[in-house]
CSV table of C-alpha atoms (C1' of nucleotides) in Angstrom, one decimal:
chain,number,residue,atom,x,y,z
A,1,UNK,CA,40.1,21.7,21.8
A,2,UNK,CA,36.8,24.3,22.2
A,3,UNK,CA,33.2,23.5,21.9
A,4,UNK,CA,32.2,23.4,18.7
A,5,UNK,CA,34.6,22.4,16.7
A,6,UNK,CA,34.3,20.5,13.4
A,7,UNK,CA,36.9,17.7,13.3
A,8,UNK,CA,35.6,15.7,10.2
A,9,UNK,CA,32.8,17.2,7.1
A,10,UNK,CA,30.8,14.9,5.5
A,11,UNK,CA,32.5,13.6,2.1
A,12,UNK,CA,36.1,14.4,3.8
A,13,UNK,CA,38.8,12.0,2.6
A,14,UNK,CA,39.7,10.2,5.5
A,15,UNK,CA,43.0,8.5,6.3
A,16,UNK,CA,42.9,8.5,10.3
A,17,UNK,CA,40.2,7.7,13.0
A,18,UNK,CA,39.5,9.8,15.8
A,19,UNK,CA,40.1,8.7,19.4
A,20,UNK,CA,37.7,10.5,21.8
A,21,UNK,CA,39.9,11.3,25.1
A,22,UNK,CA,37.5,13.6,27.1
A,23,UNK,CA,34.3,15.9,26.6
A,24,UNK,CA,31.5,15.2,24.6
A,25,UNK,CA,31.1,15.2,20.9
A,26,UNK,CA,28.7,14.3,18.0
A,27,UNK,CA,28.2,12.7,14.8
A,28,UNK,CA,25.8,14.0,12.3
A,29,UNK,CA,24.5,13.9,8.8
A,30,UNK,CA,22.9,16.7,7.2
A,31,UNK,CA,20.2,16.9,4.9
A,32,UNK,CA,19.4,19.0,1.6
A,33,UNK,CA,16.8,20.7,3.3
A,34,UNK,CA,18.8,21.6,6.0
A,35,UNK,CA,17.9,19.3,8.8
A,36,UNK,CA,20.3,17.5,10.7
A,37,UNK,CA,20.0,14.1,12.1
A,38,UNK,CA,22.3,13.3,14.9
A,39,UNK,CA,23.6,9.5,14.5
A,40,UNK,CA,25.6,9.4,18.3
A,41,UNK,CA,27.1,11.2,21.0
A,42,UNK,CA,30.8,9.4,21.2
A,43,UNK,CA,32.4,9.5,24.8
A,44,UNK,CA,35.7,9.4,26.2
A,45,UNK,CA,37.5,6.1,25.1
A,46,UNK,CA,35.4,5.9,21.8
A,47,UNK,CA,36.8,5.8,18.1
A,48,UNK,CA,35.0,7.5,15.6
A,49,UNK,CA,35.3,6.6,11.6
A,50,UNK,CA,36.9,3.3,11.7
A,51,UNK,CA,34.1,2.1,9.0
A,52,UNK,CA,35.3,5.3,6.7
A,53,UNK,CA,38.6,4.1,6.6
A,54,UNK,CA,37.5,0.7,4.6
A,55,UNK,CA,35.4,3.3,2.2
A,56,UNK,CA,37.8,5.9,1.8
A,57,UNK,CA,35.5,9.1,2.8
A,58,UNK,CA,33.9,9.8,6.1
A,59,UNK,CA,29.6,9.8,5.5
A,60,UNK,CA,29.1,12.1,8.4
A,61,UNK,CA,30.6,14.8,10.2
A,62,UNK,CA,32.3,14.5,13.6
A,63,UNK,CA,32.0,17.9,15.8
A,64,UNK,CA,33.2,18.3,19.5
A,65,UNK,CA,30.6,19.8,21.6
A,66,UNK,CA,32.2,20.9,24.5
A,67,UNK,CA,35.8,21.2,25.9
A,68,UNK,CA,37.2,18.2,24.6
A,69,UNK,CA,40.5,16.2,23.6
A,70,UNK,CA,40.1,14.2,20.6
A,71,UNK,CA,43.3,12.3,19.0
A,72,UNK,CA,43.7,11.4,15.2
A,73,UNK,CA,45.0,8.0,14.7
A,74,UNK,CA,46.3,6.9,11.5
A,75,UNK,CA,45.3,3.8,9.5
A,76,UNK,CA,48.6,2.6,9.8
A,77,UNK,CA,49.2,3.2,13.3
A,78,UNK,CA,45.6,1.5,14.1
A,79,UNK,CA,46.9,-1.5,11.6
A,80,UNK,CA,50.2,-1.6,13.5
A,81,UNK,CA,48.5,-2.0,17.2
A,82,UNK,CA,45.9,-4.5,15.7
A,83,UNK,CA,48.8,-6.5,14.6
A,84,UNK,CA,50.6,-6.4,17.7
A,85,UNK,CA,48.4,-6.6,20.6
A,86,UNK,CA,45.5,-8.8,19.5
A,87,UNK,CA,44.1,-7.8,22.8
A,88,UNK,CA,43.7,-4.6,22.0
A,89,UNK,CA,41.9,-5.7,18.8
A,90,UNK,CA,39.9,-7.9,20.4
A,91,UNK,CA,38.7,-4.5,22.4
A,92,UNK,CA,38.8,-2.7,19.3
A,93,UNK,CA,36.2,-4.8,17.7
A,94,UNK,CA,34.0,-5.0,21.0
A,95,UNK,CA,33.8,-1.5,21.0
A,96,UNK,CA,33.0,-1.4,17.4
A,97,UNK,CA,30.3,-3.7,17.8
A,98,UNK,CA,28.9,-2.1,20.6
A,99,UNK,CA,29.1,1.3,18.4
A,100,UNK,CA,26.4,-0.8,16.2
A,101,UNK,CA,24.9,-2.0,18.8
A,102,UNK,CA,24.3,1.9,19.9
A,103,UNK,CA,23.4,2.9,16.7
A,104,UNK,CA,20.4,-0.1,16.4
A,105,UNK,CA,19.0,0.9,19.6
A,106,UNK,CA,18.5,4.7,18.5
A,107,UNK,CA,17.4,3.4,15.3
A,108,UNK,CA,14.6,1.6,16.9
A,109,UNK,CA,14.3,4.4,19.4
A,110,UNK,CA,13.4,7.0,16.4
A,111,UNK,CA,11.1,4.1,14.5
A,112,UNK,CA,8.9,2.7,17.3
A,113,UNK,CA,8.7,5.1,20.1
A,114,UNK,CA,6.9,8.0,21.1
A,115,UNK,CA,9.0,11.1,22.0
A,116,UNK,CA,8.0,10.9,25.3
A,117,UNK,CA,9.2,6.9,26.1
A,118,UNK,CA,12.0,7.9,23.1
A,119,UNK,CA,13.5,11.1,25.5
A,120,UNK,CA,13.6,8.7,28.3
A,121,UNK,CA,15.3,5.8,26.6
A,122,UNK,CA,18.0,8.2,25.6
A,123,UNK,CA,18.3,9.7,29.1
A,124,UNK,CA,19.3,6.5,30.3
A,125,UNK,CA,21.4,5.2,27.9
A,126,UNK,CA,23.8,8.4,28.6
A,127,UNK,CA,23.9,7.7,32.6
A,128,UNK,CA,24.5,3.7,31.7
A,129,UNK,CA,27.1,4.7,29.5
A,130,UNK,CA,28.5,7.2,31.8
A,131,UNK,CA,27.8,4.5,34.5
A,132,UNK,CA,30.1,2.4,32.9
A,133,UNK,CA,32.9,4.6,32.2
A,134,UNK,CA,33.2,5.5,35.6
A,135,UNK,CA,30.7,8.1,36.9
A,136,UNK,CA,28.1,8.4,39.2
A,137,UNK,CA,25.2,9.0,37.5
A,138,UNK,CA,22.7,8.5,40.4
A,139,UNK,CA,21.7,11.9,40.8
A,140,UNK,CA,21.7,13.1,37.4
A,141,UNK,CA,24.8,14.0,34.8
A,142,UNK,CA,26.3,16.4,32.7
A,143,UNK,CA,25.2,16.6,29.5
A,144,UNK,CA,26.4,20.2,27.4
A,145,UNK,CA,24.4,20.0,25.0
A,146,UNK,CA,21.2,22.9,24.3
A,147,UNK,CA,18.1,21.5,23.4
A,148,UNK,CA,18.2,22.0,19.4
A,149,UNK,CA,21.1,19.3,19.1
A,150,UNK,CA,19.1,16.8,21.6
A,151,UNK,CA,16.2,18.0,19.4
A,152,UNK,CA,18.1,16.9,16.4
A,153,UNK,CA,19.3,13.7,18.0
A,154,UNK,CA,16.1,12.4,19.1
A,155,UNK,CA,14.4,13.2,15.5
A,156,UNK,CA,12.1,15.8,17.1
A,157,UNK,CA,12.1,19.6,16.5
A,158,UNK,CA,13.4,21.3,19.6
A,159,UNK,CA,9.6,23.1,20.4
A,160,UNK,CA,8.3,19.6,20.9
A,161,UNK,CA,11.4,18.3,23.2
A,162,UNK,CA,10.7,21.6,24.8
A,163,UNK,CA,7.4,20.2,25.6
A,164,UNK,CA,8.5,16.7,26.5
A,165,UNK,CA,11.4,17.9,29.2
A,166,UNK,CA,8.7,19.6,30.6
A,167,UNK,CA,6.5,16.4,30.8
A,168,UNK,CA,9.0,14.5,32.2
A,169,UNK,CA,10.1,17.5,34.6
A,170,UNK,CA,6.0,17.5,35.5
A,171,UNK,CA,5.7,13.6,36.0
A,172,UNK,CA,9.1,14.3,38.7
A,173,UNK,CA,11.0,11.8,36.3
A,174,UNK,CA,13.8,14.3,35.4
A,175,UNK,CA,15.0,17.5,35.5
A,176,UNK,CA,16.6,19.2,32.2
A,177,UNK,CA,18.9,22.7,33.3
A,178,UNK,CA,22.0,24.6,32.3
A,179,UNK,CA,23.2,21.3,30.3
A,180,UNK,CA,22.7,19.2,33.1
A,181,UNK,CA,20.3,16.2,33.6
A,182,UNK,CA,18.9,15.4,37.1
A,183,UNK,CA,17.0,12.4,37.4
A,184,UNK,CA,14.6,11.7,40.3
A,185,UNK,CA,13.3,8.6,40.0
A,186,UNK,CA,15.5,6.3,37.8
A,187,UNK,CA,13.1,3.1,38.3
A,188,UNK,CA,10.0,4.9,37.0
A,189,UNK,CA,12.3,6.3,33.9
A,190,UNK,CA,13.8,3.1,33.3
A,191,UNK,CA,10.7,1.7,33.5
A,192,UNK,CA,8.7,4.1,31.5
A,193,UNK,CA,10.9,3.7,28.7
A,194,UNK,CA,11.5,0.0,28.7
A,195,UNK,CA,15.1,0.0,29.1
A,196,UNK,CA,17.1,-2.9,28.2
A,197,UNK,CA,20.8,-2.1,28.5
A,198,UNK,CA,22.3,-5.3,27.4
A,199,UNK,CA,23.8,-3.6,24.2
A,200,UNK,CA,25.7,-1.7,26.7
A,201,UNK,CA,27.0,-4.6,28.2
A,202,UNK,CA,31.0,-4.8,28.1
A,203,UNK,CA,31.9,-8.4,27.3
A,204,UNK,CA,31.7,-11.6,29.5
A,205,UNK,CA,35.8,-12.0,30.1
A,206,UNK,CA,38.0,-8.9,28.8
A,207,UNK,CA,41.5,-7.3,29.8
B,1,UNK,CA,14.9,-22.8,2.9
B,2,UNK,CA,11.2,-21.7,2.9
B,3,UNK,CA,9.9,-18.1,3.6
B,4,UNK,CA,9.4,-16.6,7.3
B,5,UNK,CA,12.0,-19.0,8.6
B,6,UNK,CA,13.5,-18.0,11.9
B,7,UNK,CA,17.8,-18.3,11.7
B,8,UNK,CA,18.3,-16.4,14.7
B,9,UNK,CA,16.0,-14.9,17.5
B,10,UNK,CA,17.3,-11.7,19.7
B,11,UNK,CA,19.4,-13.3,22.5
B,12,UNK,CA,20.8,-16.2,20.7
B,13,UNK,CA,24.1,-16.9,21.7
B,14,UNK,CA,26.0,-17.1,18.3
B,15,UNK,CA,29.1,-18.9,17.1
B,16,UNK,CA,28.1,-18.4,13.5
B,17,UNK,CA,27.5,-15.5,10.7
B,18,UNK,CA,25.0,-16.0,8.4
B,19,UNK,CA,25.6,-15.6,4.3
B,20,UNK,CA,22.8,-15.0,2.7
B,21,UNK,CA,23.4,-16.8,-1.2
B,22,UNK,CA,19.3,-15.7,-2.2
B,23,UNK,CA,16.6,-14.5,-1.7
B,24,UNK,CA,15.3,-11.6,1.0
B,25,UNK,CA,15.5,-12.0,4.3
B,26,UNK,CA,15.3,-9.1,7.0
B,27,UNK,CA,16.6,-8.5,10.9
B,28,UNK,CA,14.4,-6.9,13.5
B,29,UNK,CA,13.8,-6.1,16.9
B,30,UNK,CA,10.9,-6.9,19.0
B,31,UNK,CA,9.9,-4.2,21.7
B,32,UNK,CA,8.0,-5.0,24.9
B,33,UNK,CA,4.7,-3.2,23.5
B,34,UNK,CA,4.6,-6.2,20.9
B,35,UNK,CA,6.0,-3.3,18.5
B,36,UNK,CA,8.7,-4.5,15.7
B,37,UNK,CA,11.6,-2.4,13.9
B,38,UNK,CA,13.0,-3.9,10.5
B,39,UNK,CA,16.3,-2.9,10.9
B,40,UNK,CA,17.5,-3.8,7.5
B,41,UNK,CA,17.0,-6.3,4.3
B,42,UNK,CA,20.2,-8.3,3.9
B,43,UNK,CA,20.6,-9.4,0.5
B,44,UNK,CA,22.9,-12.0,-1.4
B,45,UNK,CA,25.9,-11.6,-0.6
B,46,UNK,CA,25.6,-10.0,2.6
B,47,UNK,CA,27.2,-11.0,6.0
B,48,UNK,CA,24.9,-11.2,9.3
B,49,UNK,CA,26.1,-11.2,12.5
B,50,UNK,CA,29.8,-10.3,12.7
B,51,UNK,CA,29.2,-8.1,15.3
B,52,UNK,CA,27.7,-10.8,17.6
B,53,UNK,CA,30.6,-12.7,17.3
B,54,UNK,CA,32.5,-10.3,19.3
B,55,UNK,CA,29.8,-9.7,21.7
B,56,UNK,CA,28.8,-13.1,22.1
B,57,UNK,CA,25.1,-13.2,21.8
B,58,UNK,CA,22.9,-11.6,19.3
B,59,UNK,CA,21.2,-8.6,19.5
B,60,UNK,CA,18.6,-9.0,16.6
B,61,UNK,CA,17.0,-11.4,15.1
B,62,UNK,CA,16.8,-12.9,11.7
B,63,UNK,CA,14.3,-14.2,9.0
B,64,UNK,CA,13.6,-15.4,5.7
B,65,UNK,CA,10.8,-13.7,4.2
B,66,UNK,CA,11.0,-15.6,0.7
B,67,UNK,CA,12.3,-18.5,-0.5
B,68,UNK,CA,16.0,-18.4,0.3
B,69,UNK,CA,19.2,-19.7,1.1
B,70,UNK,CA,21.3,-18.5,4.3
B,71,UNK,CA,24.3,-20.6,4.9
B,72,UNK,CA,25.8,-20.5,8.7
B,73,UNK,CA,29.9,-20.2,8.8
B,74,UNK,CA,31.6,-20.8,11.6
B,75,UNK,CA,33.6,-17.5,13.9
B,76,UNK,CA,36.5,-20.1,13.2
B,77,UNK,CA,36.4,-20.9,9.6
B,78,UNK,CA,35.5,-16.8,9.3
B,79,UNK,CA,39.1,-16.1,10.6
B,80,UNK,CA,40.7,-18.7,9.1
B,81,UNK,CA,39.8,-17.1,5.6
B,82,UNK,CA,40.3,-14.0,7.0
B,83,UNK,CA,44.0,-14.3,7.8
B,84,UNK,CA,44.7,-16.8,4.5
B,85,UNK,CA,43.3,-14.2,2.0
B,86,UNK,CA,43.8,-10.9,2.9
B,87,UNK,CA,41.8,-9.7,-0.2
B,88,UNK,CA,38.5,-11.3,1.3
B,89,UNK,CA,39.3,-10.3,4.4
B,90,UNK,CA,39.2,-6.3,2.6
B,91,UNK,CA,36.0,-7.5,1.2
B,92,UNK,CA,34.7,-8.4,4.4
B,93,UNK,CA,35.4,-5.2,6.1
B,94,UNK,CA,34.6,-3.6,3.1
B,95,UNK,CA,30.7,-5.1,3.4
B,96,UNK,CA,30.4,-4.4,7.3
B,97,UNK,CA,31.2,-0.7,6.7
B,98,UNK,CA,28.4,-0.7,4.1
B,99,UNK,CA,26.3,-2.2,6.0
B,100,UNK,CA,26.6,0.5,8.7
B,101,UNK,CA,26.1,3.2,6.6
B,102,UNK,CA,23.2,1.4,5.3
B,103,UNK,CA,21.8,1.6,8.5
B,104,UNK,CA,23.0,5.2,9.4
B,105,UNK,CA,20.8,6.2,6.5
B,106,UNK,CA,18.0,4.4,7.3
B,107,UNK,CA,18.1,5.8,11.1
B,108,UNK,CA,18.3,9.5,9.4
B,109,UNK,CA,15.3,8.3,7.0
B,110,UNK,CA,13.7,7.1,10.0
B,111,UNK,CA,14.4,10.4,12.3
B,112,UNK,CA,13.9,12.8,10.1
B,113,UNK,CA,12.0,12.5,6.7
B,114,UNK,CA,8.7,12.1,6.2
B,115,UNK,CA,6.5,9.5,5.7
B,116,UNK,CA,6.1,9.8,1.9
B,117,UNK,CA,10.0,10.7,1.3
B,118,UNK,CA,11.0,7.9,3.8
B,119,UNK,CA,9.4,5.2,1.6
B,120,UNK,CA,10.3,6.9,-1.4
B,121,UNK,CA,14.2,6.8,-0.1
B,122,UNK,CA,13.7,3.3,0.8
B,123,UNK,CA,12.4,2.0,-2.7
B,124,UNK,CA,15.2,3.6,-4.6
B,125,UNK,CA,18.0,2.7,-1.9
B,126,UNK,CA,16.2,-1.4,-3.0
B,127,UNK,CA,16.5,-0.8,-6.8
B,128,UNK,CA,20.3,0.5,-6.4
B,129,UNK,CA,21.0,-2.9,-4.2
B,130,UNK,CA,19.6,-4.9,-6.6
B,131,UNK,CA,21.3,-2.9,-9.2
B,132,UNK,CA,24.6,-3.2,-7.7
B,133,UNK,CA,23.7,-7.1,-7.6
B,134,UNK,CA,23.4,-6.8,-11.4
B,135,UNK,CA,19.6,-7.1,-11.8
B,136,UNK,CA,18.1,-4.6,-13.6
B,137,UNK,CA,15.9,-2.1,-12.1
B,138,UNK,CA,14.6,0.0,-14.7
B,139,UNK,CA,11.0,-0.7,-14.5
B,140,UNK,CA,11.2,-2.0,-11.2
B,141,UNK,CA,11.9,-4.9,-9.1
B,142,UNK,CA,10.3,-7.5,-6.7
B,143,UNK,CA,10.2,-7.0,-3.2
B,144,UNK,CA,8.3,-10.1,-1.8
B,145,UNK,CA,7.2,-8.5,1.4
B,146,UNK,CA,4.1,-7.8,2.7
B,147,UNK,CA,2.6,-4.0,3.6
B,148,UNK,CA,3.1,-4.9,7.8
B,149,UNK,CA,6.8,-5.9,7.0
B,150,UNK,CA,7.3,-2.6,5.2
B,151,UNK,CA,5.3,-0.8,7.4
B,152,UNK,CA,8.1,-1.8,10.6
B,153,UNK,CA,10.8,-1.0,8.4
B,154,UNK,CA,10.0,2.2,7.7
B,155,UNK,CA,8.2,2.8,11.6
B,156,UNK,CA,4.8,3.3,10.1
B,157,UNK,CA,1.6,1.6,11.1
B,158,UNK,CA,0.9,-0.3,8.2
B,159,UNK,CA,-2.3,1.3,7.7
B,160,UNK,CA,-0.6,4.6,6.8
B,161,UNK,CA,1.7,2.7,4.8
B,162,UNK,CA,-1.1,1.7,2.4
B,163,UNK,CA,-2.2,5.4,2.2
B,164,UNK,CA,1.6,6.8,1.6
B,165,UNK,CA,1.7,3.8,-1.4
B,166,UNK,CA,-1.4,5.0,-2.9
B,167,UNK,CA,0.1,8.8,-2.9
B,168,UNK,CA,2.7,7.5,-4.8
B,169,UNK,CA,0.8,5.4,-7.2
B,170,UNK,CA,-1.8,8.2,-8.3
B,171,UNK,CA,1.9,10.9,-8.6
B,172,UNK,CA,2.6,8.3,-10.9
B,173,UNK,CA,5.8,7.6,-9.4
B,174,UNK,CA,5.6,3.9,-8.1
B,175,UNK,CA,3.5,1.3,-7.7
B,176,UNK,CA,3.4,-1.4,-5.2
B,177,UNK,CA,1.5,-4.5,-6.0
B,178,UNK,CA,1.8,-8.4,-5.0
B,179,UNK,CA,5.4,-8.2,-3.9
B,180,UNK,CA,6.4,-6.1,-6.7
B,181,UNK,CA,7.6,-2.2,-7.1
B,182,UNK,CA,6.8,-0.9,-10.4
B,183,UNK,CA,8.9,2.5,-10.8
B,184,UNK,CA,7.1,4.6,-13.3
B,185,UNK,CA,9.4,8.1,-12.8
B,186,UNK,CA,12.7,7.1,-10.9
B,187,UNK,CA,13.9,10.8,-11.3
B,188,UNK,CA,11.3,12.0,-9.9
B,189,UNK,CA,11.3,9.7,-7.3
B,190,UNK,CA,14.7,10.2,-6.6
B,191,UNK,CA,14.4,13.8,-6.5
B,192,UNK,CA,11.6,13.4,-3.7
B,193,UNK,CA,13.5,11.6,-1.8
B,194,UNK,CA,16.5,13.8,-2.2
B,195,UNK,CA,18.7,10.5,-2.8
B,196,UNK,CA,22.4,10.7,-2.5
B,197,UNK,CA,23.5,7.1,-3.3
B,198,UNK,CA,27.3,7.3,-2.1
B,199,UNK,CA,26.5,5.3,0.6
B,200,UNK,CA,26.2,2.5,-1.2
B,201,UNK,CA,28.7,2.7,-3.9
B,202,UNK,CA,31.5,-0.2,-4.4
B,203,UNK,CA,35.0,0.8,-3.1
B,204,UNK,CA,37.4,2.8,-5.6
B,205,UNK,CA,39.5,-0.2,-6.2
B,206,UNK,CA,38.4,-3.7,-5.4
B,207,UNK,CA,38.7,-6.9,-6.5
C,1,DC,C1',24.6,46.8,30.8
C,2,DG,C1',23.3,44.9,26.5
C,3,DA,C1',23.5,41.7,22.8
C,4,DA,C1',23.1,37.0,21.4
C,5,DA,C1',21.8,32.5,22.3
C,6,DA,C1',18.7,29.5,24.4
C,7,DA,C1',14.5,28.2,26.5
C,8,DT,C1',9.6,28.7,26.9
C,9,DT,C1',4.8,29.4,25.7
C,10,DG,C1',0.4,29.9,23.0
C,11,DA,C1',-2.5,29.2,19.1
C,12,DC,C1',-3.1,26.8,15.3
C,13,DC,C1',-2.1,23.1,11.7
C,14,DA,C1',-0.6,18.8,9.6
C,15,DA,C1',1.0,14.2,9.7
C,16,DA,C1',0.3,10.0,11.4
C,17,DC,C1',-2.3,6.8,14.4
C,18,DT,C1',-6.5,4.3,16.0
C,19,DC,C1',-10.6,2.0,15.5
C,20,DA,C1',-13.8,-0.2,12.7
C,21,DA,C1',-15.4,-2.1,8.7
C,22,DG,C1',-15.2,-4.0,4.2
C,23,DG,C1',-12.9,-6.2,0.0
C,24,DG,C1',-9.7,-9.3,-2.6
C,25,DT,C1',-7.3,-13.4,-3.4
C,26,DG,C1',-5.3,-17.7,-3.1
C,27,DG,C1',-5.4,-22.1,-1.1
C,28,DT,C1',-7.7,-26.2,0.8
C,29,DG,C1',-11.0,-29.6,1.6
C,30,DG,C1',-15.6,-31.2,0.7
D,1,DC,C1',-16.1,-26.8,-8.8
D,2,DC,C1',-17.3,-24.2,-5.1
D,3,DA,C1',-17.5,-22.8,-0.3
D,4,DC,C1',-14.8,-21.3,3.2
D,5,DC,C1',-11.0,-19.6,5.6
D,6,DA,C1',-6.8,-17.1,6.4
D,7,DC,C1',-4.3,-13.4,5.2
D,8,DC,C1',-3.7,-9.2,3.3
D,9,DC,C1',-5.1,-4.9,1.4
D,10,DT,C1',-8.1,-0.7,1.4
D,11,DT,C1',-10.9,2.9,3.0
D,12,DG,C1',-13.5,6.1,6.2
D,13,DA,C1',-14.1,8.8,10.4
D,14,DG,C1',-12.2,10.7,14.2
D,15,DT,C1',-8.3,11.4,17.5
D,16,DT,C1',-3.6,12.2,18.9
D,17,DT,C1',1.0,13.4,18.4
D,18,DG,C1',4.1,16.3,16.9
D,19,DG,C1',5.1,20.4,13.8
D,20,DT,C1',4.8,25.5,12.5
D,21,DC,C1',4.6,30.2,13.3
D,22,DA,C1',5.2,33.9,16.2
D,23,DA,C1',6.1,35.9,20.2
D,24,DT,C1',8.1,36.5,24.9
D,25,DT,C1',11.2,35.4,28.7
D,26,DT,C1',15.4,33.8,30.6
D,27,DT,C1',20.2,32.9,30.6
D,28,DT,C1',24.7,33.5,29.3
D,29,DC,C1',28.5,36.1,28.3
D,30,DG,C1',31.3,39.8,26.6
DNA sequence: CGAAAAATTGACCAAACTCAAGGGTGGTGG
DNA sequence: CCACCACCCTTGAGTTTGGTCAATTTTTCG
């Protein structure tokens, strides 16, 4: 599937969840007056909307961002493999948790830090989670976004995170290009936003 | 139990949820600045912690803020009932999903609303609670918290807090006074805060 | 090449924070 | 009963952070 491409509207009946396969994507809610407020980036190997199965209607949109391949699962089908392989539900609720988990951090990322620290903190969480799927993220990543949908995830308008890539491009922390992150000094980053990355953590013993 | 107990601190390792039966209570987060983010208000009825069971340690921590009662259940008996009584176990899910959208909301109140319509968002997401609870919430409700408590919820300083509760006391829209909310105009406070309450409603069908 | 999208900048403004000082109020012990 | 203390609330003055408006430049892509 393209960039861009709206998988799930706010206040759509819902009767599968969505497995992301590759690419990047985003969830979002929008507001009356327009705004949007991006709730997560899902990556490859996470499910988005198992929570709007239980309530019958998806509460946000889902939207691909770039090339990506992103497979519907039904309720049943998800029921059926939950039955079956408790192993796989056992990884179905870790992830799931750790979806929460996410969502907490950003939460407290968009209450109680400045953009600057706040930018930072959300660079690193994307290379960790990267990281952890695979990648090498030392250098830097991809990240296809443009700056108005970063602007919109980070709860700033995209003039002021403007501004702060620029900071953090100044202070030789890291480099925002062409939808691409560099980062040069990952301890000074890390430590400049006060990154704690055991919600990322995958769990003590699994498959 | 008394008020401004500590049931859980972030980092616990957890074998238990919590239930809360009554009274408020809130979860947080501590950042290394000495900062705090409320993350939410569980109330009766409301489940803590299922998503620490699966991730083995918990990620938040939790409090009493009044008088209440919070009763511990076991991961065990949790799954026991789960699998006995498939109608609770819809409840259960049923709750956690809420609870996530509870928070979703509150991250997009957070990331982008202001000040005034944040806190006026947050007072009439607490009357519908309490409404769905079966109190009545015409004229208002109490809220036994003090300003700094409200003030981390909604990722103010606490001084800015009091001036954002005087706005809304001279509009004449709500008061906020010895651990009560007074509503004096609840559509016009709703229509400040441009409050779409779908989030919170009960399922279509439930027990 | 040329149009559209995205990024960047400057000047100015508004929202929210900081620092500092008072005021209430309820509880406790003398 | 009152003085005192702890805790919370309130307000003012000044600063900082982030937002708004209005260009201009750069990049991307057909």
């Amino acid at each position: 599937m393209g960039a861009h491409q709206q998988l799930v509207r706010e206040n759509d009946t819902i009767d599968d969840v969505f497995v992301v396969q590759s690419g990047w994507t985003c969830i979002y809610k929008l507001l009356p007056d327009g705004g949007r407020q991006v709730l997560a980036f899902p990556l490859p190997g996470d499910i988005v909307g198992i929570s709007f199965l239980t309530l019958g209607r998806a509460l946000i949109a889902l939207e691909s961002i770039s090339e990506a391949e992103v497979s519907p699962l039904s309720a049943a089908a998800l029921a059926r493999v939950r039955a079956n392989h408790p192993r796989v539900a056992r990884a179905l609720d870790w992830s799931h948790a750790r979806d929460v988990a996410i969502l907490t951090e950003h939460l407290v990322n968009l209450g109680r830090r400045s953009a600057l620290v706040r930018t930072g903190h959300f660079i690193i969480e994307c290379a960790e989670r990267l990281r952890l799927l695979g990648f090498d993220t030392d250098g830097g990543f991809d990240l296809p976004l443009n700056q108005y949908l970063l602007a919109d995830a980070l709860g700033l308008t995209s003039i002021h995170l403007n501004r702060v890539l620029r900071q953090l491009r100044e202070a030789d922390l890291a480099t925002f290009r062409a939808g691409k992150f560099v980062i040069h000094d990952i301890k000074a980053l890390r430590e400049l936003a006060g990154f704690d990355g055991a919600y990322l953590a995958p769990p003590p013993r699994m498959p």
